[in-house]
C-alpha cells in the first residue's frame, strides 16, 4: 500500500523507516523514503564475495570445508533432514510445506520457511556462523547444517527474499588468481593498493592450485538469470519463499530418491517437527501430511498406488 501522493517506480528499490503503532500495521514515514541506485540484495552478495581476499586464509578455509564434508555429511537422508529442519525452525507462516523435485542433474527443494535476510546470507556464507545460536526454540545451526548440501553438489543455487545467487565449484573465476583476487571494487577505489598486494601475495600466486585453494562453498556468486534447465521444473512453477537447486549429477539421483523413500517409510518423522505440515516429492509419488486437531495429531501418507493413514495421540 502506498499513499496516493507517492509515486514508486516498478522494478526500483527503496529504503524507508517505519513507525510502529500498537495493534495496527506499521506505517512507512514518507519523508524517509529514498530511491536506491543499486539492487541492495545484489550489492550485499558482492560484499560477501569480496570479503574473502586473503589467499592464505582461503586455502585453510577450503581445507576445513573439505574436512567438514567428509566427517559430517555422508548421509543423503541427513542432508534432506538438515534442510527440512531449517525450514521448520523458521516458518514464514503458521505451517510449512516442504517440496522436493528432480530434473536432469538437479535436485530441487522448495518450502514455506521465512525468506532469507542478511543474517541468513551471512550465516551460509561463513564457515561456522549461524542465525540459530542462542535460540533454544531452534534445533541445529543454519550455517553449519546448510553445509550438508555440498556433499555431492558441484553447484548450489538459492532464490529467496530478493537474493538470487549460487555457489559454483567449477566457476572459471576460481581458476584465475588475478581475476579472483584483484578485480574487486576495493582496487578500483584504491588503485595504489593493487601493486602492493600483488607483491604481498606473490608466493601464493605461484603456488595457486585453482578452485582447490578456494572455499567455493562460502563464496556467493550473484546471477541475474537462472539456468535454462530450471524452466521445466517446479522451481519456476512454485513461488515458495525459499528455493534451493543442487546440481548433484544424474548418477546420484537414484540414491537421493531412495533416501526420500527411506524417510517416508516412517511418516512419523513429522511428529518431531514443530511447524511442518506437508512433505511432498512428486518424483517419488509420495506425500506426507500432518493435521493437528485439538490434542490429536493425524499423519496421512499417500503414495502412488496405495494409501497409508496413521493417527497418533
mmCIF file of C-alpha atoms in Angstrom:
data_model
loop_
_atom_site.group_PDB
_atom_site.id
_atom_site.type_symbol
_atom_site.label_atom_id
_atom_site.label_comp_id
_atom_site.label_asym_id
_atom_site.label_seq_id
_atom_site.Cartn_x
_atom_site.Cartn_y
_atom_site.Cartn_z
ATOM 1 C CA UNK A 1 0.000 0.000 0.000
ATOM 2 C CA UNK A 2 1.332 3.422 -0.975
ATOM 3 C CA UNK A 3 -0.039 6.862 -0.277
ATOM 4 C CA UNK A 4 -1.841 8.239 -3.374
ATOM 5 C CA UNK A 5 0.570 11.195 -3.423
ATOM 6 C CA UNK A 6 3.641 8.980 -3.541
ATOM 7 C CA UNK A 7 4.770 7.542 -6.865
ATOM 8 C CA UNK A 8 7.016 4.491 -6.774
ATOM 9 C CA UNK A 9 8.580 3.062 -9.916
ATOM 10 C CA UNK A 10 8.094 -0.617 -10.627
ATOM 11 C CA UNK A 11 11.340 -2.578 -10.500
ATOM 12 C CA UNK A 12 13.195 0.043 -8.440
ATOM 13 C CA UNK A 13 14.468 -0.326 -4.883
ATOM 14 C CA UNK A 14 13.684 1.947 -1.948
ATOM 15 C CA UNK A 15 14.749 2.292 1.670
ATOM 16 C CA UNK A 16 12.426 3.735 4.329
ATOM 17 C CA UNK A 17 11.784 3.948 8.048
ATOM 18 C CA UNK A 18 8.614 2.728 9.718
ATOM 19 C CA UNK A 19 6.590 3.818 12.701
ATOM 20 C CA UNK A 20 5.137 1.039 14.820
ATOM 21 C CA UNK A 21 1.678 1.542 16.297
ATOM 22 C CA UNK A 22 0.433 -0.966 18.837
ATOM 23 C CA UNK A 23 -2.425 -3.050 17.476
ATOM 24 C CA UNK A 24 -2.042 -1.681 13.941
ATOM 25 C CA UNK A 25 0.102 -2.254 10.893
ATOM 26 C CA UNK A 26 3.320 -0.191 10.908
ATOM 27 C CA UNK A 27 3.342 2.963 8.790
ATOM 28 C CA UNK A 28 6.116 3.959 6.410
ATOM 29 C CA UNK A 29 7.336 7.509 7.043
ATOM 30 C CA UNK A 30 7.010 9.285 3.655
ATOM 31 C CA UNK A 31 9.875 11.711 4.267
ATOM 32 C CA UNK A 32 12.243 8.825 4.953
ATOM 33 C CA UNK A 33 11.673 7.072 1.606
ATOM 34 C CA UNK A 34 14.727 7.122 -0.638
ATOM 35 C CA UNK A 35 15.193 5.580 -4.059
ATOM 36 C CA UNK A 36 18.307 3.394 -4.275
ATOM 37 C CA UNK A 37 20.504 3.424 -7.350
ATOM 38 C CA UNK A 38 21.620 -0.202 -6.813
ATOM 39 C CA UNK A 39 19.993 -3.530 -6.079
ATOM 40 C CA UNK A 40 20.721 -3.824 -2.317
ATOM 41 C CA UNK A 41 20.462 -7.627 -2.404
ATOM 42 C CA UNK A 42 22.986 -7.902 -5.230
ATOM 43 C CA UNK A 43 25.285 -5.382 -3.568
ATOM 44 C CA UNK A 44 25.290 -7.307 -0.284
ATOM 45 C CA UNK A 45 26.155 -10.557 -2.074
ATOM 46 C CA UNK A 46 29.028 -8.691 -3.764
ATOM 47 C CA UNK A 47 30.313 -7.598 -0.349
ATOM 48 C CA UNK A 48 30.138 -11.184 0.930
ATOM 49 C CA UNK A 49 32.024 -12.322 -2.170
ATOM 50 C CA UNK A 50 34.789 -9.727 -1.854
ATOM 51 C CA UNK A 51 35.433 -10.215 1.858
ATOM 52 C CA UNK A 52 37.495 -13.375 1.300
ATOM 53 C CA UNK A 53 40.516 -11.678 -0.242
ATOM 54 C CA UNK A 54 43.362 -13.419 1.611
ATOM 55 C CA UNK A 55 44.839 -16.389 -0.322
ATOM 56 C CA UNK A 56 46.439 -17.971 2.768
ATOM 57 C CA UNK A 57 43.236 -17.826 4.802
ATOM 58 C CA UNK A 58 41.180 -19.082 1.864
ATOM 59 C CA UNK A 59 43.383 -22.150 1.455
ATOM 60 C CA UNK A 60 42.893 -23.014 5.144
ATOM 61 C CA UNK A 61 39.113 -22.494 4.911
ATOM 62 C CA UNK A 62 38.966 -24.636 1.743
ATOM 63 C CA UNK A 63 40.715 -27.482 3.610
ATOM 64 C CA UNK A 64 38.325 -27.014 6.540
ATOM 65 C CA UNK A 65 35.278 -27.225 4.277
ATOM 66 C CA UNK A 66 36.528 -30.475 2.752
ATOM 67 C CA UNK A 67 37.040 -31.992 6.198
ATOM 68 C CA UNK A 68 33.569 -30.898 7.325
ATOM 69 C CA UNK A 69 32.083 -32.556 4.258
ATOM 70 C CA UNK A 70 33.932 -35.818 4.844
ATOM 71 C CA UNK A 71 33.259 -36.041 8.554
ATOM 72 C CA UNK A 72 29.686 -34.844 8.941
ATOM 73 C CA UNK A 73 27.538 -35.293 5.876
ATOM 74 C CA UNK A 74 27.980 -38.659 4.192
ATOM 75 C CA UNK A 75 24.260 -39.496 4.563
ATOM 76 C CA UNK A 76 21.853 -38.236 1.919
ATOM 77 C CA UNK A 77 18.972 -38.672 4.339
ATOM 78 C CA UNK A 78 20.730 -36.422 6.811
ATOM 79 C CA UNK A 79 21.129 -33.698 4.195
ATOM 80 C CA UNK A 80 17.393 -33.744 3.478
ATOM 81 C CA UNK A 81 16.644 -33.658 7.214
ATOM 82 C CA UNK A 82 19.013 -30.687 7.667
ATOM 83 C CA UNK A 83 17.093 -28.658 5.075
ATOM 84 C CA UNK A 84 13.778 -29.821 6.496
ATOM 85 C CA UNK A 85 14.872 -28.797 9.999
ATOM 86 C CA UNK A 86 15.989 -25.365 8.778
ATOM 87 C CA UNK A 87 12.577 -24.801 7.201
ATOM 88 C CA UNK A 88 10.801 -25.954 10.341
ATOM 89 C CA UNK A 89 12.938 -23.725 12.578
ATOM 90 C CA UNK A 90 11.969 -20.522 10.780
ATOM 91 C CA UNK A 91 8.404 -20.817 9.436
ATOM 92 C CA UNK A 92 7.257 -17.999 7.216
ATOM 93 C CA UNK A 93 3.641 -18.728 8.051
ATOM 94 C CA UNK A 94 1.753 -20.887 10.531
ATOM 95 C CA UNK A 95 2.663 -24.168 8.850
ATOM 96 C CA UNK A 96 5.475 -25.103 6.472
ATOM 97 C CA UNK A 97 5.009 -27.090 3.268
ATOM 98 C CA UNK A 98 8.186 -28.785 2.038
ATOM 99 C CA UNK A 99 8.505 -29.819 -1.624
ATOM 100 C CA UNK A 100 11.205 -31.775 -3.456
ATOM 101 C CA UNK A 101 11.567 -32.036 -7.228
ATOM 102 C CA UNK A 102 14.119 -33.573 -9.600
ATOM 103 C CA UNK A 103 15.014 -32.595 -13.159
ATOM 104 C CA UNK A 104 18.070 -33.894 -15.012
ATOM 105 C CA UNK A 105 21.126 -33.431 -12.757
ATOM 106 C CA UNK A 106 19.302 -31.049 -10.397
ATOM 107 C CA UNK A 107 17.697 -31.755 -7.019
ATOM 108 C CA UNK A 108 15.245 -29.004 -6.026
ATOM 109 C CA UNK A 109 13.991 -28.089 -2.565
ATOM 110 C CA UNK A 110 11.221 -25.515 -2.101
ATOM 111 C CA UNK A 111 9.448 -24.603 1.127
ATOM 112 C CA UNK A 112 7.397 -22.023 3.015
ATOM 113 C CA UNK A 113 10.031 -21.116 5.584
ATOM 114 C CA UNK A 114 10.802 -17.460 6.234
ATOM 115 C CA UNK A 115 12.595 -15.870 3.268
ATOM 116 C CA UNK A 116 16.304 -15.146 3.537
ATOM 117 C CA UNK A 117 17.534 -11.936 5.120
ATOM 118 C CA UNK A 118 21.050 -10.540 5.581
ATOM 119 C CA UNK A 119 21.665 -12.653 8.677
ATOM 120 C CA UNK A 120 20.811 -15.836 6.793
ATOM 121 C CA UNK A 121 23.071 -14.920 3.868
ATOM 122 C CA UNK A 122 25.866 -14.116 6.306
ATOM 123 C CA UNK A 123 25.389 -17.456 8.073
ATOM 124 C CA UNK A 124 25.503 -19.651 4.980
ATOM 125 C CA UNK A 125 28.457 -17.724 3.502
ATOM 126 C CA UNK A 126 30.510 -18.324 6.646
ATOM 127 C CA UNK A 127 32.402 -21.432 7.717
ATOM 128 C CA UNK A 128 30.698 -21.782 11.110
ATOM 129 C CA UNK A 129 28.244 -18.935 11.662
ATOM 130 C CA UNK A 130 24.551 -19.345 12.373
ATOM 131 C CA UNK A 131 21.329 -17.412 12.860
ATOM 132 C CA UNK A 132 20.151 -20.022 15.379
ATOM 133 C CA UNK A 133 22.783 -19.761 18.099
ATOM 134 C CA UNK A 134 21.263 -18.708 21.398
ATOM 135 C CA UNK A 135 17.699 -19.550 20.364
ATOM 136 C CA UNK A 136 16.563 -22.602 22.335
ATOM 137 C CA UNK A 137 13.422 -22.883 20.196
ATOM 138 C CA UNK A 138 15.528 -23.840 17.202
ATOM 139 C CA UNK A 139 17.332 -27.088 16.517
ATOM 140 C CA UNK A 140 20.766 -27.148 14.943
ATOM 141 C CA UNK A 141 22.548 -24.314 13.165
ATOM 142 C CA UNK A 142 21.603 -22.959 9.777
ATOM 143 C CA UNK A 143 25.193 -22.076 8.860
ATOM 144 C CA UNK A 144 26.708 -25.460 9.736
ATOM 145 C CA UNK A 145 23.698 -27.595 8.809
ATOM 146 C CA UNK A 146 23.411 -25.964 5.416
ATOM 147 C CA UNK A 147 26.926 -27.193 4.526
ATOM 148 C CA UNK A 148 25.409 -30.660 4.047
ATOM 149 C CA UNK A 149 24.161 -29.557 0.605
ATOM 150 C CA UNK A 150 27.748 -29.592 -0.681
ATOM 151 C CA UNK A 151 28.239 -33.337 -0.097
ATOM 152 C CA UNK A 152 27.551 -34.285 -3.729
ATOM 153 C CA UNK A 153 26.889 -30.881 -5.294
ATOM 154 C CA UNK A 154 29.058 -29.000 -7.734
ATOM 155 C CA UNK A 155 26.565 -26.110 -7.738
ATOM 156 C CA UNK A 156 24.068 -24.822 -5.173
ATOM 157 C CA UNK A 157 21.560 -22.178 -6.260
ATOM 158 C CA UNK A 158 19.478 -20.051 -3.897
ATOM 159 C CA UNK A 159 16.458 -17.899 -4.639
ATOM 160 C CA UNK A 160 14.842 -16.265 -1.625
ATOM 161 C CA UNK A 161 13.851 -12.887 -0.217
ATOM 162 C CA UNK A 162 15.234 -10.882 -3.153
ATOM 163 C CA UNK A 163 18.503 -12.833 -3.224
ATOM 164 C CA UNK A 164 19.471 -14.917 -6.240
ATOM 165 C CA UNK A 165 22.963 -16.367 -6.143
ATOM 166 C CA UNK A 166 24.922 -19.598 -6.438
ATOM 167 C CA UNK A 167 27.908 -21.446 -5.058
ATOM 168 C CA UNK A 168 29.760 -22.969 -8.028
ATOM 169 C CA UNK A 169 32.787 -25.202 -7.606
ATOM 170 C CA UNK A 170 33.802 -25.126 -11.268
ATOM 171 C CA UNK A 171 33.300 -21.431 -11.990
ATOM 172 C CA UNK A 172 36.115 -20.173 -14.267
ATOM 173 C CA UNK A 173 36.715 -17.270 -11.893
ATOM 174 C CA UNK A 174 38.223 -19.640 -9.315
ATOM 175 C CA UNK A 175 40.952 -20.773 -11.723
ATOM 176 C CA UNK A 176 42.313 -17.265 -12.354
ATOM 177 C CA UNK A 177 44.247 -15.920 -9.358
ATOM 178 C CA UNK A 178 44.492 -12.332 -10.616
ATOM 179 C CA UNK A 179 40.874 -12.112 -11.714
ATOM 180 C CA UNK A 180 39.577 -13.548 -8.444
ATOM 181 C CA UNK A 181 41.766 -11.591 -6.035
ATOM 182 C CA UNK A 182 42.490 -8.333 -7.853
ATOM 183 C CA UNK A 183 39.267 -7.284 -9.601
ATOM 184 C CA UNK A 184 37.242 -6.100 -6.591
ATOM 185 C CA UNK A 185 35.754 -2.661 -6.036
ATOM 186 C CA UNK A 186 38.467 -2.079 -3.430
ATOM 187 C CA UNK A 187 41.182 -1.842 -6.089
ATOM 188 C CA UNK A 188 39.072 0.393 -8.300
ATOM 189 C CA UNK A 189 38.657 2.750 -5.375
ATOM 190 C CA UNK A 190 42.259 2.481 -4.147
ATOM 191 C CA UNK A 191 44.398 1.515 -7.181
ATOM 192 C CA UNK A 192 47.621 2.168 -5.249
ATOM 193 C CA UNK A 193 46.891 -0.980 -3.205
ATOM 194 C CA UNK A 194 46.961 -3.234 -6.267
ATOM 195 C CA UNK A 195 50.738 -3.407 -6.750
ATOM 196 C CA UNK A 196 51.273 -3.650 -3.002
ATOM 197 C CA UNK A 197 49.001 -6.687 -2.695
ATOM 198 C CA UNK A 198 50.361 -8.336 -5.830
ATOM 199 C CA UNK A 199 53.793 -8.221 -4.231
ATOM 200 C CA UNK A 200 52.396 -9.351 -0.866
ATOM 201 C CA UNK A 201 50.751 -12.444 -2.365
ATOM 202 C CA UNK A 202 53.406 -13.265 -4.954
ATOM 203 C CA UNK A 203 54.304 -16.670 -3.453
ATOM 204 C CA UNK A 204 50.642 -17.650 -3.053
ATOM 205 C CA UNK A 205 50.068 -16.767 -6.712
ATOM 206 C CA UNK A 206 52.927 -19.050 -7.825
ATOM 207 C CA UNK A 207 51.591 -21.969 -5.749
ATOM 208 C CA UNK A 208 47.927 -21.370 -6.595
ATOM 209 C CA UNK A 209 46.056 -24.623 -7.262
ATOM 210 C CA UNK A 210 42.842 -23.242 -8.765
ATOM 211 C CA UNK A 211 39.477 -23.970 -7.188
ATOM 212 C CA UNK A 212 41.119 -26.448 -4.770
ATOM 213 C CA UNK A 213 42.502 -23.424 -2.884
ATOM 214 C CA UNK A 214 39.193 -21.528 -2.956
ATOM 215 C CA UNK A 215 36.423 -22.161 -0.356
ATOM 216 C CA UNK A 216 33.755 -22.015 -3.037
ATOM 217 C CA UNK A 217 31.160 -23.318 -0.560
ATOM 218 C CA UNK A 218 31.083 -19.927 1.209
ATOM 219 C CA UNK A 219 31.640 -17.620 -1.785
ATOM 220 C CA UNK A 220 28.328 -16.460 -3.315
ATOM 221 C CA UNK A 221 28.118 -15.509 -6.989
ATOM 222 C CA UNK A 222 25.175 -13.338 -7.976
ATOM 223 C CA UNK A 223 23.209 -14.373 -11.078
ATOM 224 C CA UNK A 224 20.585 -12.248 -12.781
ATOM 225 C CA UNK A 225 19.251 -15.297 -14.631
ATOM 226 C CA UNK A 226 18.686 -18.905 -13.609
ATOM 227 C CA UNK A 227 19.859 -21.893 -15.703
ATOM 228 C CA UNK A 228 17.569 -22.896 -18.561
ATOM 229 C CA UNK A 229 17.131 -26.367 -17.006
ATOM 230 C CA UNK A 230 15.092 -24.792 -14.206
ATOM 231 C CA UNK A 231 12.289 -23.793 -16.580
ATOM 232 C CA UNK A 232 10.958 -27.367 -16.788
ATOM 233 C CA UNK A 233 10.855 -27.858 -13.021
ATOM 234 C CA UNK A 234 8.659 -26.804 -10.131
ATOM 235 C CA UNK A 235 11.471 -24.441 -9.134
ATOM 236 C CA UNK A 236 9.945 -21.971 -11.588
ATOM 237 C CA UNK A 237 6.337 -23.085 -11.206
ATOM 238 C CA UNK A 238 6.293 -22.843 -7.401
ATOM 239 C CA UNK A 239 6.647 -19.423 -5.858
ATOM 240 C CA UNK A 240 7.884 -20.538 -2.451
ATOM 241 C CA UNK A 241 9.699 -18.080 -0.154
ATOM 242 C CA UNK A 242 12.795 -20.327 -0.111
ATOM 243 C CA UNK A 243 14.087 -22.286 -3.105
ATOM 244 C CA UNK A 244 17.292 -24.335 -3.489
ATOM 245 C CA UNK A 245 18.667 -26.145 -6.513
ATOM 246 C CA UNK A 246 21.533 -28.602 -6.087
ATOM 247 C CA UNK A 247 23.448 -29.866 -9.100
ATOM 248 C CA UNK A 248 24.266 -33.360 -7.884
ATOM 249 C CA UNK A 249 24.616 -35.161 -11.230
ATOM 250 C CA UNK A 250 22.223 -37.667 -12.776
ATOM 251 C CA UNK A 251 24.311 -40.572 -11.426
ATOM 252 C CA UNK A 252 23.375 -39.527 -7.853
ATOM 253 C CA UNK A 253 19.655 -39.002 -8.465
ATOM 254 C CA UNK A 254 18.524 -42.566 -7.761
ATOM 255 C CA UNK A 255 20.339 -42.577 -4.419
ATOM 256 C CA UNK A 256 18.541 -39.386 -3.406
ATOM 257 C CA UNK A 257 15.191 -40.825 -4.471
ATOM 258 C CA UNK A 258 15.969 -43.900 -2.348
ATOM 259 C CA UNK A 259 16.803 -41.606 0.584
ATOM 260 C CA UNK A 260 13.370 -39.968 0.237
ATOM 261 C CA UNK A 261 11.708 -43.407 0.132
ATOM 262 C CA UNK A 262 13.538 -44.412 3.319
ATOM 263 C CA UNK A 263 12.494 -41.203 5.088
ATOM 264 C CA UNK A 264 8.823 -41.603 4.173
ATOM 265 C CA UNK A 265 8.717 -45.297 5.148
ATOM 266 C CA UNK A 266 8.244 -43.913 8.655
ATOM 267 C CA UNK A 267 5.886 -40.967 8.173
ATOM 268 C CA UNK A 268 6.004 -40.395 11.943
ATOM 269 C CA UNK A 269 9.042 -38.151 11.324
ATOM 270 C CA UNK A 270 6.588 -35.242 11.043
ATOM 271 C CA UNK A 271 5.753 -35.756 14.728
ATOM 272 C CA UNK A 272 9.188 -34.436 15.666
ATOM 273 C CA UNK A 273 8.882 -31.192 13.683
ATOM 274 C CA UNK A 274 7.141 -28.223 15.269
ATOM 275 C CA UNK A 275 5.862 -26.352 12.232
ATOM 276 C CA UNK A 276 5.866 -28.624 9.176
ATOM 277 C CA UNK A 277 2.523 -29.846 7.845
ATOM 278 C CA UNK A 278 3.496 -31.283 4.454
ATOM 279 C CA UNK A 279 6.375 -33.222 2.867
ATOM 280 C CA UNK A 280 5.995 -33.899 -0.845
ATOM 281 C CA UNK A 281 8.131 -35.497 -3.571
ATOM 282 C CA UNK A 282 6.211 -35.974 -6.834
ATOM 283 C CA UNK A 283 9.040 -37.946 -8.486
ATOM 284 C CA UNK A 284 8.730 -40.500 -5.673
ATOM 285 C CA UNK A 285 4.942 -40.267 -5.859
ATOM 286 C CA UNK A 286 4.709 -39.626 -2.120
ATOM 287 C CA UNK A 287 3.095 -37.008 0.126
ATOM 288 C CA UNK A 288 3.028 -36.972 3.935
ATOM 289 C CA UNK A 289 0.538 -34.663 5.661
ATOM 290 C CA UNK A 290 0.224 -33.703 9.311
ATOM 291 C CA UNK A 291 -3.008 -32.379 10.818
ATOM 292 C CA UNK A 292 -3.241 -31.097 14.392
ATOM 293 C CA UNK A 293 -6.826 -31.211 15.640
ATOM 294 C CA UNK A 294 -7.315 -30.408 19.322
ATOM 295 C CA UNK A 295 -4.881 -32.819 21.012
ATOM 296 C CA UNK A 296 -4.887 -35.365 18.190
ATOM 297 C CA UNK A 297 -2.126 -35.464 15.587
ATOM 298 C CA UNK A 298 -3.085 -37.204 12.372
ATOM 299 C CA UNK A 299 -0.384 -38.344 9.952
ATOM 300 C CA UNK A 300 -1.554 -39.240 6.445
ATOM 301 C CA UNK A 301 0.817 -40.760 3.914
ATOM 302 C CA UNK A 302 -0.295 -41.149 0.315
ATOM 303 C CA UNK A 303 1.851 -42.975 -2.194
ATOM 304 C CA UNK A 304 1.335 -43.830 -5.802
ATOM 305 C CA UNK A 305 -0.839 -46.936 -5.815
ATOM 306 C CA UNK A 306 -1.514 -47.092 -2.065
ATOM 307 C CA UNK A 307 -2.798 -45.165 0.962
ATOM 308 C CA UNK A 308 -1.305 -45.352 4.428
ATOM 309 C CA UNK A 309 -3.106 -43.486 7.194
ATOM 310 C CA UNK A 310 -1.955 -43.372 10.801
ATOM 311 C CA UNK A 311 -3.289 -41.451 13.788
ATOM 312 C CA UNK A 312 -1.161 -40.519 16.810
ATOM 313 C CA UNK A 313 -2.265 -39.049 20.157
#
